Amino acid sequence: MDSIKIRGARVHNLKNISVEIPRDKFVVITGVSGSGKSSLAFDTIYAEGQRRYMESLSSYARQFLGLPDKPDVELIEGLSPAIAINQKTTNNNPRSTVGTVTEIYDYLRLLFARIGKPHCPKCGKPVKSQSVDQILAQILKLDDGTKFLLLAPIVNQKKGTHKDVLEKLSAAGFVRVKVDGKICDLGEKISLAKTKKHSIELVVDRLIVRDGIRSRLADSLETALKFGEGIAFVETDAAILTFSEKNACVDCGISLPDITPQLFSFNSPKGACPKCNGLGKIFDVRDWSTMFEWMAAVHDFKTTDLPEDVCPACHGHRLNPEALSVRVGNLNIAQVVDMSVDACKKFFSTLELDDTDKKIAAQVLKEINSRLQFLCDVGLDYLTLSRKSATLSGGESQRIRLATQIGSALTGVLYVLDEPSIGLHQHDNQKLLATLKNLRDLGNTLIVVEHDEETIRAADHIVDIGRGAGKSGGEVIAQGIADEISRVEKSLTGDYLSGRKKILVPLTRRQSEQTLTFTDANKNNLKNISVTLPLNALTLITGVSGSGKSTLVEEIIYPRLRETDLTTFGISKVTMIDQDPIGRTPRSNIATYTGVADHIRKLFAATNGAKIRGYKAGRFSFNVKGGRCESCGGNGVLKIPMNFLPDVYVTCDVCKGARFNAETLEVKYKDKNISDVLNMPVDEALEFFANVPTIKRMLQVLHDVGLGYIELGQSANTFSGGEAQRVKLAYELARPLGRAANIYIMDEPTTGLHFDDVKKLIDVIQRLVNRGDTVIIIEHNLDVIKCADYIIDLGPDGGSRGGEIVACGTPEDVANVAKSYTGQALKKILF
């Protein structure tokens, strides 16, 4: 089939729509926030693709996975195996890095194991193999009278009972072994757990250093090296010494273990730093009483919240000294992964190897270089391979997965992506588009939920959903290429593509009399810069990805503002309006976060129905016993623990998801019970509570920031980062004005916003500044940037080539700076 045919899609707010999407094309689904884009792309098309794949598995496999519900759609034809690449952070595991996620680190471990040159961890000299005589001499240097065991490693951290191994050693005439650190007699029964890892060393001899033992020691040493495959241990009361016929420093008497890929893994006991167990960090828990007080004060405590310091043993490199002593091109593996992707690519492209190493490393280097190139192609050349996955933005995580998929070279796949342009400067956007088209040209279908104009115009086919959000959306408004969408007058996307609607450049720029200066900004890649910020103005921090924007704002400006007495400037507080969740549990929602829920509960408590029954406001809270459904505890769903699988949630069969008991639901306000109200979208609730000023004011601001489609009771942990940020912005805007102004800091508030929503957002931000507040925003969106009073543009590039101020001033000033990528983009729209 040459298209994916969808008939009668009714998922969420989709209004029984039918649509055909061409296969093997680059398709963009666009529309205002809440119009139903994700409902069509992810909850219908991708969900059905996943469901059909799982149906193809055996019944045995399906009992563990569970078959997802069928999307509410009559028919879908032409589906391929589907892969979703969304904005969820790649991995919160502290051991996960850019290198491990992209598998580049796996290839680096293999490279270092095959052509790495070992050096002494102590003196740094190249390490060579030791002869039996050299090992013998090292042992005899021990103090006279030293008792020691001569051991041969037989099994190293492997699962199994190892019964056959123990029987062979016994048959060979040996008497004792050391199993998991304990000496055991081979004549006795040794039972080992099959599912656990074990280490076994053969006790070859027990000796005391003194005159006359050389001959016996030499014979025993040869036996130990034979059974230990070139490795022998000497265990004294003070230490365990490792000797190898393969790698050892003669001067220092240090032997290295076998150079295998595991030696370079910080997740393996063979390679991990023994001090920090491969984390690169240590947690300071010396003062337990203070720690427990601190833990109790932290909301939703997690192990990642513990105070941490760089490990003093490995200095954050995660590996033991033996692993860090192996070099390729005079660099160890930690030094390589600490490079940016771009620098790493240059290192391997100029790496000089002899003929033998070239042959050994050819295929491995090919894989490494291709994966590095894919990361460059999606605009991530500034990242280091050692960067923790948990510190990546949603956009960066998505582009990493995109690069990984290109590396897999699959064909005939349906890829569904969620705004891959997020976090990308216009300068990097062309790289991303080339990557997407490359994935399409391999023979794949790309369905991309997107708002970026450049991406929309580059698509082979566009599906515009709308016209509005929530109940006002859910319809296919237009289809075709950008020019065809532009001609559809009822399309909001078409309005902006055609120029019928536009975000206007302000007629004047605010001139501030007061400024704040921040000097000596040198964290991460910032090159000791000084920055001056105007107060009572809208300031934009711009620059390409990785140029240092977040470092400057979140790690320099914000902390220093918090530490400074700003009352002399007429400022009462500094607030970071970030994209972190507004609540971590299903009980948190817009109504509870903004305080609207309190006013709604009071309204219900004031009704005649509540007064007759003696119900107070607390009766209408699903967090309090009495009014809530006790079967589900007011959650509306029941959690079914699945042990090693993700928990499953099912609708409560008592309250049917209403969250309240039957008696509470009998009380009504304007013919609606409390559950009906919480199920209302903001826009519907705005009309419903039009005559209640305390509720209307907050709902109006939520509408103004483009959140009119979100239900009052919708669980906050389902919000995107952009939605959570706009909820916080609305909350701040609705608060009563104090006598002093505020400073608000935001990071890419346009995330997930359509052109029309961006216009609303800019109006809201300008309202904050007009009332006397200062707003500082990190942003790539040109429509927001052109509305700034002042711009600080960082760069010129990302990573080590960034961290400098390229331009500053009004948008017009920046547009005249030739070396500014932001200026080049602004020039096209300002002049």
mmCIF file of N, CA and C in Angstrom, residues 117-128 138 141 241 247-257 313 320-327 332:
data_model
loop_
_atom_site.group_PDB
_atom_site.id
_atom_site.type_symbol
_atom_site.label_atom_id
_atom_site.label_comp_id
_atom_site.label_asym_id
_atom_site.label_seq_id
_atom_site.Cartn_x
_atom_site.Cartn_y
_atom_site.Cartn_z
ATOM 1 N N LYS A 117 47.435 0.395 24.411
ATOM 2 C CA LYS A 117 48.792 0.158 24.904
ATOM 3 C C LYS A 117 48.831 0.383 26.414
ATOM 4 N N PRO A 118 49.058 -0.687 27.210
ATOM 5 C CA PRO A 118 49.054 -0.540 28.667
ATOM 6 C C PRO A 118 50.267 0.228 29.170
ATOM 7 N N HIS A 119 50.039 1.009 30.215
ATOM 8 C CA HIS A 119 51.107 1.752 30.878
ATOM 9 C C HIS A 119 51.006 1.513 32.370
ATOM 10 N N CYS A 120 52.079 1.718 33.066
ATOM 11 C CA CYS A 120 52.089 1.509 34.513
ATOM 12 C C CYS A 120 51.231 2.582 35.191
ATOM 13 N N PRO A 121 50.261 2.191 36.025
ATOM 14 C CA PRO A 121 49.426 3.181 36.712
ATOM 15 C C PRO A 121 50.222 4.071 37.657
ATOM 16 N N LYS A 122 51.419 3.603 38.063
ATOM 17 C CA LYS A 122 52.208 4.352 39.029
ATOM 18 C C LYS A 122 53.212 5.284 38.363
ATOM 19 N N CYS A 123 54.067 4.745 37.476
ATOM 20 C CA CYS A 123 55.129 5.567 36.873
ATOM 21 C C CYS A 123 54.787 6.039 35.459
ATOM 22 N N GLY A 124 53.779 5.435 34.846
ATOM 23 C CA GLY A 124 53.353 5.865 33.523
ATOM 24 C C GLY A 124 54.146 5.286 32.369
ATOM 25 N N LYS A 125 55.129 4.427 32.658
ATOM 26 C CA LYS A 125 55.924 3.842 31.582
ATOM 27 C C LYS A 125 55.131 2.729 30.882
ATOM 28 N N PRO A 126 55.434 2.484 29.603
ATOM 29 C CA PRO A 126 54.761 1.378 28.903
ATOM 30 C C PRO A 126 54.999 0.061 29.632
ATOM 31 N N VAL A 127 53.968 -0.757 29.700
ATOM 32 C CA VAL A 127 54.025 -2.020 30.419
ATOM 33 C C VAL A 127 54.295 -3.157 29.443
ATOM 34 N N LYS A 128 55.173 -4.048 29.857
ATOM 35 C CA LYS A 128 55.497 -5.213 29.032
ATOM 36 C C LYS A 128 55.206 -6.485 29.820
ATOM 37 N N GLN A 138 60.007 -10.661 42.127
ATOM 38 C CA GLN A 138 59.102 -9.732 42.807
ATOM 39 C C GLN A 138 58.575 -10.332 44.113
ATOM 40 N N LYS A 141 61.007 -10.472 47.032
ATOM 41 C CA LYS A 141 61.332 -9.177 47.634
ATOM 42 C C LYS A 141 60.468 -8.884 48.854
ATOM 43 N N LEU A 241 48.398 -9.391 45.731
ATOM 44 C CA LEU A 241 49.211 -8.927 44.613
ATOM 45 C C LEU A 241 48.868 -9.725 43.360
ATOM 46 N N ASN A 247 51.218 -8.554 31.167
ATOM 47 C CA ASN A 247 51.432 -7.116 31.329
ATOM 48 C C ASN A 247 51.894 -6.795 32.748
ATOM 49 N N ALA A 248 53.076 -6.169 32.846
ATOM 50 C CA ALA A 248 53.586 -5.798 34.168
ATOM 51 C C ALA A 248 54.666 -4.747 34.027
ATOM 52 N N CYS A 249 54.776 -3.875 35.041
ATOM 53 C CA CYS A 249 55.830 -2.873 35.093
ATOM 54 C C CYS A 249 56.973 -3.440 35.933
ATOM 55 N N VAL A 250 58.126 -3.636 35.314
ATOM 56 C CA VAL A 250 59.269 -4.227 36.005
ATOM 57 C C VAL A 250 59.782 -3.296 37.094
ATOM 58 N N ASP A 251 59.785 -1.979 36.822
ATOM 59 C CA ASP A 251 60.323 -1.010 37.777
ATOM 60 C C ASP A 251 59.484 -0.911 39.047
ATOM 61 N N CYS A 252 58.173 -0.882 38.882
ATOM 62 C CA CYS A 252 57.290 -0.689 40.024
ATOM 63 C C CYS A 252 56.756 -1.998 40.598
ATOM 64 N N GLY A 253 56.928 -3.088 39.853
ATOM 65 C CA GLY A 253 56.431 -4.374 40.308
ATOM 66 C C GLY A 253 54.924 -4.474 40.264
ATOM 67 N N ILE A 254 54.300 -3.706 39.372
ATOM 68 C CA ILE A 254 52.846 -3.717 39.256
ATOM 69 C C ILE A 254 52.435 -4.516 38.028
ATOM 70 N N SER A 255 51.543 -5.484 38.218
ATOM 71 C CA SER A 255 51.023 -6.265 37.102
ATOM 72 C C SER A 255 49.611 -5.817 36.775
ATOM 73 N N LEU A 256 49.266 -5.828 35.498
ATOM 74 C CA LEU A 256 47.936 -5.452 35.059
ATOM 75 C C LEU A 256 47.125 -6.695 34.718
ATOM 76 N N PRO A 257 45.835 -6.627 34.909
ATOM 77 C CA PRO A 257 44.985 -7.765 34.529
ATOM 78 C C PRO A 257 44.885 -7.870 33.006
ATOM 79 N N ALA A 313 39.309 9.200 44.201
ATOM 80 C CA ALA A 313 40.186 8.140 43.673
ATOM 81 C C ALA A 313 40.290 8.202 42.155
ATOM 82 N N ASN A 320 38.945 2.109 37.317
ATOM 83 C CA ASN A 320 40.080 1.872 38.206
ATOM 84 C C ASN A 320 41.388 2.293 37.525
ATOM 85 N N PRO A 321 42.490 2.412 38.279
ATOM 86 C CA PRO A 321 43.755 2.878 37.702
ATOM 87 C C PRO A 321 44.267 2.005 36.558
ATOM 88 N N GLU A 322 44.013 0.689 36.639
ATOM 89 C CA GLU A 322 44.486 -0.211 35.583
ATOM 90 C C GLU A 322 43.810 0.099 34.251
ATOM 91 N N ALA A 323 42.500 0.357 34.288
ATOM 92 C CA ALA A 323 41.778 0.683 33.054
ATOM 93 C C ALA A 323 42.238 2.025 32.495
ATOM 94 N N LEU A 324 42.478 2.973 33.395
ATOM 95 C CA LEU A 324 42.881 4.309 32.946
ATOM 96 C C LEU A 324 44.333 4.362 32.479
ATOM 97 N N SER A 325 45.076 3.270 32.698
ATOM 98 C CA SER A 325 46.480 3.253 32.284
ATOM 99 C C SER A 325 46.659 2.774 30.847
ATOM 100 N N VAL A 326 45.577 2.311 30.218
ATOM 101 C CA VAL A 326 45.649 1.825 28.838
ATOM 102 C C VAL A 326 45.337 2.985 27.897
ATOM 103 N N ARG A 327 46.181 3.154 26.879
ATOM 104 C CA ARG A 327 46.029 4.330 26.006
ATOM 105 C C ARG A 327 45.931 3.943 24.537
ATOM 106 N N ASN A 332 43.806 7.982 27.407
ATOM 107 C CA ASN A 332 43.045 6.867 27.965
ATOM 108 C C ASN A 332 41.574 7.026 27.608
#
